Coordinates of C-alpha atoms in Angstrom, one line a residue:
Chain S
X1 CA -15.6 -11.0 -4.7
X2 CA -14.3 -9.0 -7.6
X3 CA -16.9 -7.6 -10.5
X4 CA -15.3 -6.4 -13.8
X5 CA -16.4 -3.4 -15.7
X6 CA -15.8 -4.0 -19.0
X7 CA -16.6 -1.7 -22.1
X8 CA -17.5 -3.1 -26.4
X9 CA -17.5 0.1 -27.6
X10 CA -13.6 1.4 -26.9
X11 CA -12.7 4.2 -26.2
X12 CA -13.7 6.7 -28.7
X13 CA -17.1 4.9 -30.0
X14 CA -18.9 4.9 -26.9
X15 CA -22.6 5.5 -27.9
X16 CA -23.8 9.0 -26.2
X17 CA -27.1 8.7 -23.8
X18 CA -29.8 11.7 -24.1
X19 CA -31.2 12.9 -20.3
X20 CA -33.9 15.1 -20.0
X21 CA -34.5 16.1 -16.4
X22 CA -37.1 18.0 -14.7
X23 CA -38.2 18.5 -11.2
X24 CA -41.0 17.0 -9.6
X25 CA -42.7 13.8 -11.3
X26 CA -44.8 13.5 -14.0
X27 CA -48.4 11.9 -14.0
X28 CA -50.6 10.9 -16.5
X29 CA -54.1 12.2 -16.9
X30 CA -56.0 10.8 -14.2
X31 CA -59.0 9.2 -17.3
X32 CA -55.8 7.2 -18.1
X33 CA -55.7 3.7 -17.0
X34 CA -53.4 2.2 -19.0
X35 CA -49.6 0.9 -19.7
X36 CA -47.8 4.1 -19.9
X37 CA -45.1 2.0 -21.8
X38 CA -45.2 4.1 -25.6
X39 CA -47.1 6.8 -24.1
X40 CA -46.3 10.5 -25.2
X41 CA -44.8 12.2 -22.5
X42 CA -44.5 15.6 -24.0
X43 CA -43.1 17.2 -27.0
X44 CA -39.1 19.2 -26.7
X45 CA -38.0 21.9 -28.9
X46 CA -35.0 24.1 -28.8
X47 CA -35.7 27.8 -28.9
X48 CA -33.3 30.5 -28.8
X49 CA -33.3 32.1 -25.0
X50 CA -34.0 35.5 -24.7
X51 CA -31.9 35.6 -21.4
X52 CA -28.7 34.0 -22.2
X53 CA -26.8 33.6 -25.6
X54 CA -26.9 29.7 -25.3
X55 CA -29.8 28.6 -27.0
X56 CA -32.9 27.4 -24.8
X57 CA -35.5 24.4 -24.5
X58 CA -39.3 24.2 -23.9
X59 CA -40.9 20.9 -22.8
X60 CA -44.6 21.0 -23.3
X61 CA -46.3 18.3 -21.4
X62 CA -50.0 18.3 -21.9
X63 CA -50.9 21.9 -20.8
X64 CA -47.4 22.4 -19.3
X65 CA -44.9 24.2 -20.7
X66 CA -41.3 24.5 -19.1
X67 CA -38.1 26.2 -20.2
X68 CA -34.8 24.9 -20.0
X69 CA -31.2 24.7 -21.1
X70 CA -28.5 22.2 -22.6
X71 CA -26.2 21.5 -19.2
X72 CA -22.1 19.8 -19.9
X73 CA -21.4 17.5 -16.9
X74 CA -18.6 18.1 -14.9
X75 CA -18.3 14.6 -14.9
X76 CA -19.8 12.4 -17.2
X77 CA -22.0 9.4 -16.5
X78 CA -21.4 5.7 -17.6
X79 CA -24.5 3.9 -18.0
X80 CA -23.2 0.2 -16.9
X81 CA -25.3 -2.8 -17.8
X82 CA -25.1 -5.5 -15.1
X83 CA -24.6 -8.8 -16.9
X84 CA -24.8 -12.3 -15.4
X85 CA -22.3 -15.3 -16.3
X86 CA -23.2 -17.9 -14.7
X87 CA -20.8 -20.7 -14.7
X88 CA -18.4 -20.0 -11.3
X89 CA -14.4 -21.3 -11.3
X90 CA -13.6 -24.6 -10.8
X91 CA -12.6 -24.3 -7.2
X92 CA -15.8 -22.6 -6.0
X93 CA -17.9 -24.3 -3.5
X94 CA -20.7 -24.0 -5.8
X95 CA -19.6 -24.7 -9.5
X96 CA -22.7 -22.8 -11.2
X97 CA -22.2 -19.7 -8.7
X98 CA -23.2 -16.3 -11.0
X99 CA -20.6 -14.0 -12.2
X100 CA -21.5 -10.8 -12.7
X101 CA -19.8 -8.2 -14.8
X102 CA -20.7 -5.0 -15.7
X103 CA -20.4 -3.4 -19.4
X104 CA -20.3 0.0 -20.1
X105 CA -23.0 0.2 -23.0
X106 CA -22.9 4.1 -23.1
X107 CA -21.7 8.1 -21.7
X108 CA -23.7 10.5 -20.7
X109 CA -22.0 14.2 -21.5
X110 CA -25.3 16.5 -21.3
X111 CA -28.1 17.0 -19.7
X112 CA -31.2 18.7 -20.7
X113 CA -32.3 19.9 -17.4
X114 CA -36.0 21.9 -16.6
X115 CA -35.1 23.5 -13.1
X116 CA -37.8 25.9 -13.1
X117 CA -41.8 25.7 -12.3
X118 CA -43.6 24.5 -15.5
X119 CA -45.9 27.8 -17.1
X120 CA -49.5 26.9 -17.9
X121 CA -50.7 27.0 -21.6
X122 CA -54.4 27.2 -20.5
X123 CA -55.9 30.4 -22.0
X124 CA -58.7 32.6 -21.6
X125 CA -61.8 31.4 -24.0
X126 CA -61.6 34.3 -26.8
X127 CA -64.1 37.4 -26.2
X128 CA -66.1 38.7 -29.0
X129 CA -64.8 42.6 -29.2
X130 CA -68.3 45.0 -30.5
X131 CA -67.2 46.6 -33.8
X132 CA -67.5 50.2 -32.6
X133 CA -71.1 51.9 -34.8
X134 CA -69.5 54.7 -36.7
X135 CA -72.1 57.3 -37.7
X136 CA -72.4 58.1 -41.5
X137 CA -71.2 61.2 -43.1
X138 CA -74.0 63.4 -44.2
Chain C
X1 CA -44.2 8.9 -8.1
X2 CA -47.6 8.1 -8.5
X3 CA -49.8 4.9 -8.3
X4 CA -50.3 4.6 -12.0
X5 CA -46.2 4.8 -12.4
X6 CA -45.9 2.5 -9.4
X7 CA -48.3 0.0 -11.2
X8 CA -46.5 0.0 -14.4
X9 CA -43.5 -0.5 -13.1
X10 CA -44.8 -3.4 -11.1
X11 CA -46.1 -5.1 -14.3
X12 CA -43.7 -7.8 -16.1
X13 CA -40.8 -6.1 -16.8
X14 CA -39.9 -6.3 -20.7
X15 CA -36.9 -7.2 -21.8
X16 CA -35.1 -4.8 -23.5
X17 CA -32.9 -5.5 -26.1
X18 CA -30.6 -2.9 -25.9
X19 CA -31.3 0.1 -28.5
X20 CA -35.0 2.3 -29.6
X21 CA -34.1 5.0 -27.9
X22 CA -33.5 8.5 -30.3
X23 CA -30.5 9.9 -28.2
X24 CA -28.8 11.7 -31.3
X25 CA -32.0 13.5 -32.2
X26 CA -32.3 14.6 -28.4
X27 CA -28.5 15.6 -28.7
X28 CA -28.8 17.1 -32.2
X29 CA -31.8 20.0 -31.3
X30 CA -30.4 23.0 -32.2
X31 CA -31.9 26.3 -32.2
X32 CA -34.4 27.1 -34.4
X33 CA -37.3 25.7 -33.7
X34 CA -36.8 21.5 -34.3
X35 CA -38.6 19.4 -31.9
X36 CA -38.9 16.1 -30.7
X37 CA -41.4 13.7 -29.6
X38 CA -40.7 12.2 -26.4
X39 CA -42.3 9.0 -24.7
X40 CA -42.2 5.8 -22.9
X41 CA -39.8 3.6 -24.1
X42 CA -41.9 0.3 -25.4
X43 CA -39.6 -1.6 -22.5
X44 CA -39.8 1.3 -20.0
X45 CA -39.2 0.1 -16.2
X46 CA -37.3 0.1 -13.5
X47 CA -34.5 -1.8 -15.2
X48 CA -32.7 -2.4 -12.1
X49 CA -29.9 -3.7 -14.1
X50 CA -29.0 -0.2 -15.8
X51 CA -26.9 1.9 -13.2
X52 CA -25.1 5.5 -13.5
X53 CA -21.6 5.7 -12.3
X54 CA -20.2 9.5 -12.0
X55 CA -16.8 9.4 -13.4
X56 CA -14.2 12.1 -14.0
X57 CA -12.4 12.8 -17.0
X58 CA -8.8 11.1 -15.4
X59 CA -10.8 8.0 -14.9
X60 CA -12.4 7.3 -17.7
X61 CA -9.5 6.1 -19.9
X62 CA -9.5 3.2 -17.2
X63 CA -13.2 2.4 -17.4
X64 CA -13.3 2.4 -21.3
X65 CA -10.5 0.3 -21.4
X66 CA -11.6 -2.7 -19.0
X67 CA -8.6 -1.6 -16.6
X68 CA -11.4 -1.5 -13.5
X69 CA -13.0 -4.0 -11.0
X70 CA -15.5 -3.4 -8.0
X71 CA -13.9 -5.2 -5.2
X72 CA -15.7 -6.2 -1.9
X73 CA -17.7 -9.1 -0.5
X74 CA -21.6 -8.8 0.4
X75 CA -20.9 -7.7 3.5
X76 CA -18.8 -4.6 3.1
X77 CA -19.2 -1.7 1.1
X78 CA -18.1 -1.7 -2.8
X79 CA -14.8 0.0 -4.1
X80 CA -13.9 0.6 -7.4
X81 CA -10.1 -0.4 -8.4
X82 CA -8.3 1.0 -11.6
X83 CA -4.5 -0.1 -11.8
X84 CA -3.5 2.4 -9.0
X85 CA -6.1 4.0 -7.3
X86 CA -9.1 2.8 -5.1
X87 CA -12.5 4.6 -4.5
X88 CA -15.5 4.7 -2.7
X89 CA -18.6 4.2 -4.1
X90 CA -21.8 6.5 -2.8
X91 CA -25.4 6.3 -4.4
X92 CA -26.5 9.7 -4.7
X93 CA -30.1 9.9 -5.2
X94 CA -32.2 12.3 -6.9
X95 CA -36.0 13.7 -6.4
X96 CA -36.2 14.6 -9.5
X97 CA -37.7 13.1 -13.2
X98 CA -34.2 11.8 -15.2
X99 CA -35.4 10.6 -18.2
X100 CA -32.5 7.8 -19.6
X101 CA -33.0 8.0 -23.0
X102 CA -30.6 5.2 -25.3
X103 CA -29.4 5.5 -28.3
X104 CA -30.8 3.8 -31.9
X105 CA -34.1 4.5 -33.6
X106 CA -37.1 4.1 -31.7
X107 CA -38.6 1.3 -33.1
X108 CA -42.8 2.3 -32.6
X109 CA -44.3 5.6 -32.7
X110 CA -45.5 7.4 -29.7
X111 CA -49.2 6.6 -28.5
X112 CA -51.0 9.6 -27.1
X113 CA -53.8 9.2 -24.1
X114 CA -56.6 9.2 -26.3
X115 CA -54.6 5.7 -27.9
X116 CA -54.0 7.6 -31.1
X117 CA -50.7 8.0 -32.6
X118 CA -48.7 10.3 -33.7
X119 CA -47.8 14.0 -32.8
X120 CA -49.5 17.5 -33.4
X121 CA -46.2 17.9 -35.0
X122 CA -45.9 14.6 -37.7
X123 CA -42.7 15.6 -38.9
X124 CA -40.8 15.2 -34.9
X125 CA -38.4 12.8 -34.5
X126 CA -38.8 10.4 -31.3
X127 CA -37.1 9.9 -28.3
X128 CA -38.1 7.1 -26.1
X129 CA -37.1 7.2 -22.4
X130 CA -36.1 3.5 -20.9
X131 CA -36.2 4.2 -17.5
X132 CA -36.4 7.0 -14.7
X133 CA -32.8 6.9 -13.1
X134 CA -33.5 7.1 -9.3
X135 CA -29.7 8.8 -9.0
X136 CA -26.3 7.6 -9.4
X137 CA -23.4 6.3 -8.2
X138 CA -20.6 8.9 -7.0
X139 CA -16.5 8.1 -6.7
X140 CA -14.9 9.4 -4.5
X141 CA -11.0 8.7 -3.4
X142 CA -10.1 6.6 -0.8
X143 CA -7.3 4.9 1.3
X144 CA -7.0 0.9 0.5
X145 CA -8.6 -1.1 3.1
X146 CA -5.1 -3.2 3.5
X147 CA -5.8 -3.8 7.3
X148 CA -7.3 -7.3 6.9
X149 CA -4.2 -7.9 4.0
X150 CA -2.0 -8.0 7.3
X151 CA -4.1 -10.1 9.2
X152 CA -4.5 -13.0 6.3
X153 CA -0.9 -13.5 6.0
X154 CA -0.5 -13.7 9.6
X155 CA -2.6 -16.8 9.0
X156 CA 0.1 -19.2 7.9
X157 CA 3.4 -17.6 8.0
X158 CA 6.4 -19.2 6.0
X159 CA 9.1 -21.5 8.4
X160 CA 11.8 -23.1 7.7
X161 CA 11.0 -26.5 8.5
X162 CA 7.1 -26.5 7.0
X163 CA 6.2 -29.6 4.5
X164 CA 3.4 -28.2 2.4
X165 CA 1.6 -31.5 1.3
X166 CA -0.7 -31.7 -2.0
X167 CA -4.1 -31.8 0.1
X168 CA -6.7 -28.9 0.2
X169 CA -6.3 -28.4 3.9
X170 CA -2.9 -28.3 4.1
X171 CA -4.0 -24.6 1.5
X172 CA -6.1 -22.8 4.5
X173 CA -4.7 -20.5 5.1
X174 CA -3.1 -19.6 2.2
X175 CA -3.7 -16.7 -0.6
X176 CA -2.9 -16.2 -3.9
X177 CA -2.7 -13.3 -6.1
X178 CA -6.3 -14.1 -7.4
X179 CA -7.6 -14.8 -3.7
X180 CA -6.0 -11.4 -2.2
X181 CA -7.4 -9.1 -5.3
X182 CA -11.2 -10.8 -4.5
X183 CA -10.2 -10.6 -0.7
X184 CA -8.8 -7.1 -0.5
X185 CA -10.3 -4.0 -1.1
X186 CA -7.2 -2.2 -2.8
X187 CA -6.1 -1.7 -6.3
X188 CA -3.7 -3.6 -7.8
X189 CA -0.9 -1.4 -7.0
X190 CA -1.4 -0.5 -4.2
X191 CA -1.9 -4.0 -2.9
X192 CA 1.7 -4.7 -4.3
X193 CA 2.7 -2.1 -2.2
X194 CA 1.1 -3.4 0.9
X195 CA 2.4 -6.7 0.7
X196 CA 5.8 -4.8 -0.6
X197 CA 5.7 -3.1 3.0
X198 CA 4.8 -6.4 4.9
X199 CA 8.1 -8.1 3.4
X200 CA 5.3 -10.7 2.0
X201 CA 6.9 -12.9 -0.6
X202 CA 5.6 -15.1 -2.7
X203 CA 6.0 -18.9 -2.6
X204 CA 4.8 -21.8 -4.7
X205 CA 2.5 -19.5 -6.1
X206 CA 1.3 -18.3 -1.7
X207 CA 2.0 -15.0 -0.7
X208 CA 3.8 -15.6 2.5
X209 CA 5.2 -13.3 5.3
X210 CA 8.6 -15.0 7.1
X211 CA 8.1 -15.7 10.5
X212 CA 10.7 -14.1 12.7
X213 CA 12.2 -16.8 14.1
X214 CA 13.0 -18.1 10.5
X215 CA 14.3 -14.5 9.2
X216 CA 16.6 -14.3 12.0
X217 CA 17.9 -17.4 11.4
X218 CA 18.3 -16.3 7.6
X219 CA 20.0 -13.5 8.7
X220 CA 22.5 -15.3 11.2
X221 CA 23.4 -17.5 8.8
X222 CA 24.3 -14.6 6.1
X223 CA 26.1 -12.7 8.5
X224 CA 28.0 -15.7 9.5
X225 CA 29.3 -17.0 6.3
X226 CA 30.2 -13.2 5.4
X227 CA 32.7 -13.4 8.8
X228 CA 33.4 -17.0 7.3
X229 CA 34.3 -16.1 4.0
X230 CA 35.4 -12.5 4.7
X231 CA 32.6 -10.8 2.6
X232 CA 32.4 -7.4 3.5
X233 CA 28.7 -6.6 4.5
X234 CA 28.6 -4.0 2.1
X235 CA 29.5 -6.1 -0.7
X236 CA 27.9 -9.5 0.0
X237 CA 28.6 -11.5 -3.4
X238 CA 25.5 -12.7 -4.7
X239 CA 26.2 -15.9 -6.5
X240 CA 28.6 -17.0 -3.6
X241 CA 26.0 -16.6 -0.6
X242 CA 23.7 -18.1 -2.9
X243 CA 25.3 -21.5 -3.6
X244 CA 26.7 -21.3 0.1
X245 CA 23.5 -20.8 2.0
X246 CA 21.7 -23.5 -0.4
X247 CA 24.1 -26.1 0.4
X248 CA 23.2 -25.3 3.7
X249 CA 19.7 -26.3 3.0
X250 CA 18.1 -22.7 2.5
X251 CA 15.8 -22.3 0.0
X252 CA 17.0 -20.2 -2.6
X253 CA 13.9 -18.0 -2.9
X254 CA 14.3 -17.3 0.7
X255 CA 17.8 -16.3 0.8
X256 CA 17.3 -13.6 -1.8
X257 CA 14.3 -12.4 -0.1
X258 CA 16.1 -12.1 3.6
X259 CA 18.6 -10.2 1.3
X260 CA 16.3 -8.3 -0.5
X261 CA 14.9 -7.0 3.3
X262 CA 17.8 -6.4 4.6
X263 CA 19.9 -4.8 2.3
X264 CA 20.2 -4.0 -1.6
X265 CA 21.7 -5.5 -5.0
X266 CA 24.6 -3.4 -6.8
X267 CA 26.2 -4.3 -9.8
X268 CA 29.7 -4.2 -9.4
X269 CA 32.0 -5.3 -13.2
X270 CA 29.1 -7.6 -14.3
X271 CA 28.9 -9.2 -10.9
X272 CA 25.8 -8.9 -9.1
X273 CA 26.7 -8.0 -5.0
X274 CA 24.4 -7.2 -1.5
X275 CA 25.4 -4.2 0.6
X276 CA 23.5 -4.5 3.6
X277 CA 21.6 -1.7 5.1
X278 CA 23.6 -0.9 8.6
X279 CA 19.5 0.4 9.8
X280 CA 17.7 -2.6 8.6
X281 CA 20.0 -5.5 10.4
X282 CA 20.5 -3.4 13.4
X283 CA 16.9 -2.8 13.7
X284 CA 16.2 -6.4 13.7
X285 CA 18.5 -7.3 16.3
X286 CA 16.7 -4.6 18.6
X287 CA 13.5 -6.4 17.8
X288 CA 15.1 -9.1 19.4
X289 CA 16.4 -7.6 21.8
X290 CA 13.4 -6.1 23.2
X291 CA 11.6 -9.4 22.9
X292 CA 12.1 -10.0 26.5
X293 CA 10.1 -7.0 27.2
X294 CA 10.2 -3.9 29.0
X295 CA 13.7 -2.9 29.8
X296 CA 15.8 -0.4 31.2
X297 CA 17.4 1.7 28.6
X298 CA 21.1 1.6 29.8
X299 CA 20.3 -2.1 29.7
X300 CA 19.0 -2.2 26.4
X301 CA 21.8 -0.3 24.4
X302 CA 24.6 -2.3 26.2
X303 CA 22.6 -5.5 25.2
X304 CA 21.9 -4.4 21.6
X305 CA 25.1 -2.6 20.9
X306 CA 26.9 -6.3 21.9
X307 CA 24.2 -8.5 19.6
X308 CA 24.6 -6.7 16.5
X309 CA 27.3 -7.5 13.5
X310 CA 30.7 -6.1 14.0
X311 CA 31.5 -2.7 12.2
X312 CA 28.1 -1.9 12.4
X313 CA 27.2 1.2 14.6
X314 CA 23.9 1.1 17.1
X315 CA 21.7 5.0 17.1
X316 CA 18.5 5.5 18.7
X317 CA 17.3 7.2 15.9
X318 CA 17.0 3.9 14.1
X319 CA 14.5 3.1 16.9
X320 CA 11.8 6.0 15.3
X321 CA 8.2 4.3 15.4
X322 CA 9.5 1.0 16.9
X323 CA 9.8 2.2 20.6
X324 CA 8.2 3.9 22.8
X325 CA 10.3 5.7 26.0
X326 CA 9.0 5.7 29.7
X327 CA 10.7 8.1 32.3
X328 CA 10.2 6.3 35.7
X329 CA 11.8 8.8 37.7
X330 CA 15.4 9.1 37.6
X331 CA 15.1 6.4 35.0
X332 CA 14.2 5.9 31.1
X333 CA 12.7 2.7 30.3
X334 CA 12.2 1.1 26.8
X335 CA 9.4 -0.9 25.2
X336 CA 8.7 -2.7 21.4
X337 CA 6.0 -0.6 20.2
X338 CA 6.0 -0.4 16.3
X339 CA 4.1 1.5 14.1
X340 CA 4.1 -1.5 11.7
X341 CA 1.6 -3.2 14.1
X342 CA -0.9 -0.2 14.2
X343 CA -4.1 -0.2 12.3
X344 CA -4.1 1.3 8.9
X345 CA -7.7 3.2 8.8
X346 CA -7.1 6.6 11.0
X347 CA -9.9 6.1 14.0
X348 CA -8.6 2.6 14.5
X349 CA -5.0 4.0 14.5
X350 CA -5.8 6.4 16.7
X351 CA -7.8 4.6 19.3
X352 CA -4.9 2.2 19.4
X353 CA -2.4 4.9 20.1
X354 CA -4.8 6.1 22.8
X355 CA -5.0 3.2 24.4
X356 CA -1.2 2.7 24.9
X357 CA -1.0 6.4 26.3
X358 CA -3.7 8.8 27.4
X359 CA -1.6 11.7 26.5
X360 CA 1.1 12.2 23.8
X361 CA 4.0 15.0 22.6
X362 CA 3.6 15.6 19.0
X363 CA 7.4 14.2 18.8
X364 CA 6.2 10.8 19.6
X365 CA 2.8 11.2 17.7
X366 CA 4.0 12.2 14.6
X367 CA 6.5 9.0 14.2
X368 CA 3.1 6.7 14.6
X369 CA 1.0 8.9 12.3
X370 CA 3.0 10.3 9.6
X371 CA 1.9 6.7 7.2
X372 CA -1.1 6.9 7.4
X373 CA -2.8 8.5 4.1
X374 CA -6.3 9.4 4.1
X375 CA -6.8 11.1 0.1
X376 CA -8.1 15.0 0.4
X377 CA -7.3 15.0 4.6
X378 CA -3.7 16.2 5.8
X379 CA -2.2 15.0 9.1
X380 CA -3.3 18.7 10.6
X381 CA -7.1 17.5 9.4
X382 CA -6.6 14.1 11.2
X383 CA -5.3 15.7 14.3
X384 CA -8.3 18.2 14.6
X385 CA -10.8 15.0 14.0
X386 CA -9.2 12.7 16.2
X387 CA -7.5 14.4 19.0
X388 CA -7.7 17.0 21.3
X389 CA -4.6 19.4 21.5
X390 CA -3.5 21.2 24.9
X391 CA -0.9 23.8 25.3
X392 CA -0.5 25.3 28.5
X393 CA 1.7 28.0 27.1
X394 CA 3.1 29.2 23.4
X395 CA 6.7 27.8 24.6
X396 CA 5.1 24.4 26.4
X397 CA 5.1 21.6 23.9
X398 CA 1.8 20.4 22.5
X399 CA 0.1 17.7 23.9
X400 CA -2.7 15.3 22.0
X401 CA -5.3 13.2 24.2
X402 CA -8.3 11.7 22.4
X403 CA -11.2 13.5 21.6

């Protein structure tokens, strides 16, 4: 059996892939019941680091906030499409057997990656401070 | 993951169409405070169909270009072939969340919990994620799995006096270059090599190894109309053996590849001649030779020295990984034993060796291991794996039994 990669784009057109990654899984609220297909996960932003001169990311998901960076593969990723042909050579046993092929449909060349433990936003209900009673000059 | 992922991704599948996703505004965050939105593909799932493949920078050239195929039927494991090269392929999972996001403009807004839509932040771009990427698939170099390459021609080797008829059956048995690249697991080139070092040729379209019994008889005839027409054998002309050997009833195809075996073209004032390799044809008639079996070396040389062409000189060094020496006391005996027989994958090989002799000197081991070629693993790294070495002093010789 012999499967062919093929590739539309060429060489220098193939579209580039975004991947955020972060450990551990991500659940929606528990009150939610619903398709999670077109739900918000979370909301990225770049911000400069503080630590390093390469700027940084936060991910805030719900009342999550983690901190990441902008990661070069050593080796990029090919996202391949599996494709089926059907429509087998004439001197197959089964005329209609499937072909498959795969098609490179894009490259993957960074990662956003969140390695560390997400920081919680939740904070402490404001306290009202008592203006301090000055006494009046005579 | 959890249930509620679990159920969703149970749910009818959608079909997705092949864009939506908002890669270039993930890829375009720069510092200073931009953000983006990011959420659930409308199609998100598992999307089985969608794999990763981990590719280095040499190989992608190849992949971009359509130059690769995974070979391998359902009941091996898969390699990838570019032109020259073959490699494993290993799923590598992953525990963590990796969000596939495509490119394209996501084509509907994100939906919060609560059902509403939008962001706290109108003015984000959106990224939708297609599916979670469960890991992906790792290459990693590898020797071509030519062992079962030697065992398919052995089906139906090429004779002299074979009628191929027009029938299907009278095909089993035979491969062409089409049914060895679906069959073997080995790039293109490298398969050319392999059937390049089985003296495979290829005929009516079959690639065929000669049976002995025809290739000696090939050969004898050559070397007898070079005595007849007093061709020297290192200047065999071509177009004269040619006509001379067809008239005999030789097929011309044939002919040239016995020559092609056994010796090799010059070009000599616009004429095309065959010097024939003095190692080559003397090997052969040792084959022979030592077809009878076990034998007594004295024996053998007096036997092979008389069988082989005239002006042609016999040396045992020509013997290297085709025989194997027995001292039987005051005696040396001789026995067939050639490396071109052994398995090609190295525990195989080894086993193999092991079972011909419980103990070996690294001046007989190395002739039966020095082909084999494992990418990343020297011979030193196959010796520590395979075998176990004892030295009972530093002048003793080395000596390898199986581990």
């Amino acid at each position: 059996m012999e499967i062919r990669v093929r590739c539309g784009c060429g060489d220098s057109s193939c579209p580039e892939w975004a991947v955020v990654e972060l450990q551990g899984a991500v659940q929606p609220q528990a009150s939610f019941s619903g398709d999670i297909r077109g739900l918000h996960i979370g909301r990225l932003c770049s911000a400069p680091s503080p630590s390093s001169s390469k700027g940084g990311y936060t991910f805030t998901v719900g009342y999550h906030e983690l901190a990441g960076t902008k990661v070069t593969l050593k080796k990029p990723l090919l996202v391949l499409r599996k494709k089926k042909l059907t429509g087998g050579a004439a001197d197959q046993e089964t005329p209609t057997a499937e072909v498959v092929e795969l098609e490179v449909i894009g490259v993957i060349r960074h990662k956003i990656l969140f390695k560390d433990r997400p920081k919680a936003l939740i904070s402490k209900p404001p306290t009202k401070e008592k203006a301090a009673v000055q006494p009046a000059a005579n | 993951m959890d249930a509620e992922m679990e159920d969703a991704e149970t749910r009818a599948e959608i079909e997705w169409d092949g864009g939506g996703g908002g890669a270039d505004a993930v890829l375009a965050l720069a510092a200073g405070g931009a953000s983006v939105s990011l959420c659930y593909h409308q199609a998100f799932g598992r999307h089985d169909d969608l794999v990763l493949l981990e590719a280095a920078d040499d190989l992608l050239p190849d992949l971009l270009q359509g130059r690769v195929t995974i070979r391998g039927r359902p009941d091996e494991e898969a390699v990838l072939c570019t032109p020259s090269a073959t490699y494993s392929m290993k799923f590598v999972g992953t525990s963590n969340s990796v969000f596939l996001i495509p490119p394209g403009e996501p084509s509907a807004p994100c939906l919060r919990p609560d059902n509403t839509s939008g962001d706290a932040n109108a003015a984000d771009a959106v990224a939708a994620a297609i599916k979670l990427a469960p890991g992906n698939i790792e290459l990693v170099r590898t020797a071509p799995r030519l062992d079962k390459l030697r065992s398919l021609l052995r089906e139906r080797p090429y004779t002299l006096d074979e009628d191929l008829g027009d029938g299907f059956q009278h095909k089993k048995g035979l491969y062409t270059w089409q049914d060895l690249c679906k069959l073997i697991q080995a790039s293109d080139g490298e398969l050319l090599d392999g059937l390049n070092t089985l003296s495979a040729v290829e005929i009516d379209g079959f690639w065929r190894t000669v049976d002995a019994t025809s290739m000696n008889t090939i050969l004898d005839m050559i070397l007898h109309n070079s005595v007849l027409h007093d061709w020297p054998l290192n200047a065999v002309p071509e177009n004269d053996v040619l006509s001379v050997m067809e008239s005999d009833g030789f097929a011309h195809k044939i002919v040239t590849h016995c020559l092609n075996r056994f010796g090799t073209k010059v070009e000599q004032e616009g004429r095309s001649f065959w010097s024939l390799d003095e190692k080559c044809v003397c090997l052969q008639f040792a084959r022979r030779v030592l077809g009878a079996g076990k034998m007594k070396l004295a024996n053998f040389m007096d036997k092979w020295k008389r069988s082989v062409p005239s002006g042609m000189r016999v040396d045992l060094q020509m013997l290297e990984g085709e025989v194997l020496y027995d001292k039987l006391g005051a005696e040396t005996w001789v026995h067939a034993f050639s490396v071109a027989d052994l398995p090609l994958t190295p525990a195989e090989r080894f086993a193999a060796l092991f079972r011909e002799r419980l103990k070996w000197e690294w001046k007989d081991l190395q002739l039966y291991i020095r082909d084999l070629r494992v990418p990343g693993v020297s011979s030193e790294g196959l010796l520590i794996k395979y075998t176990r070495r004892t030295q009972p002093s530093s002048e003793a010789e080395p000596i390898f039994t199986a581990r």
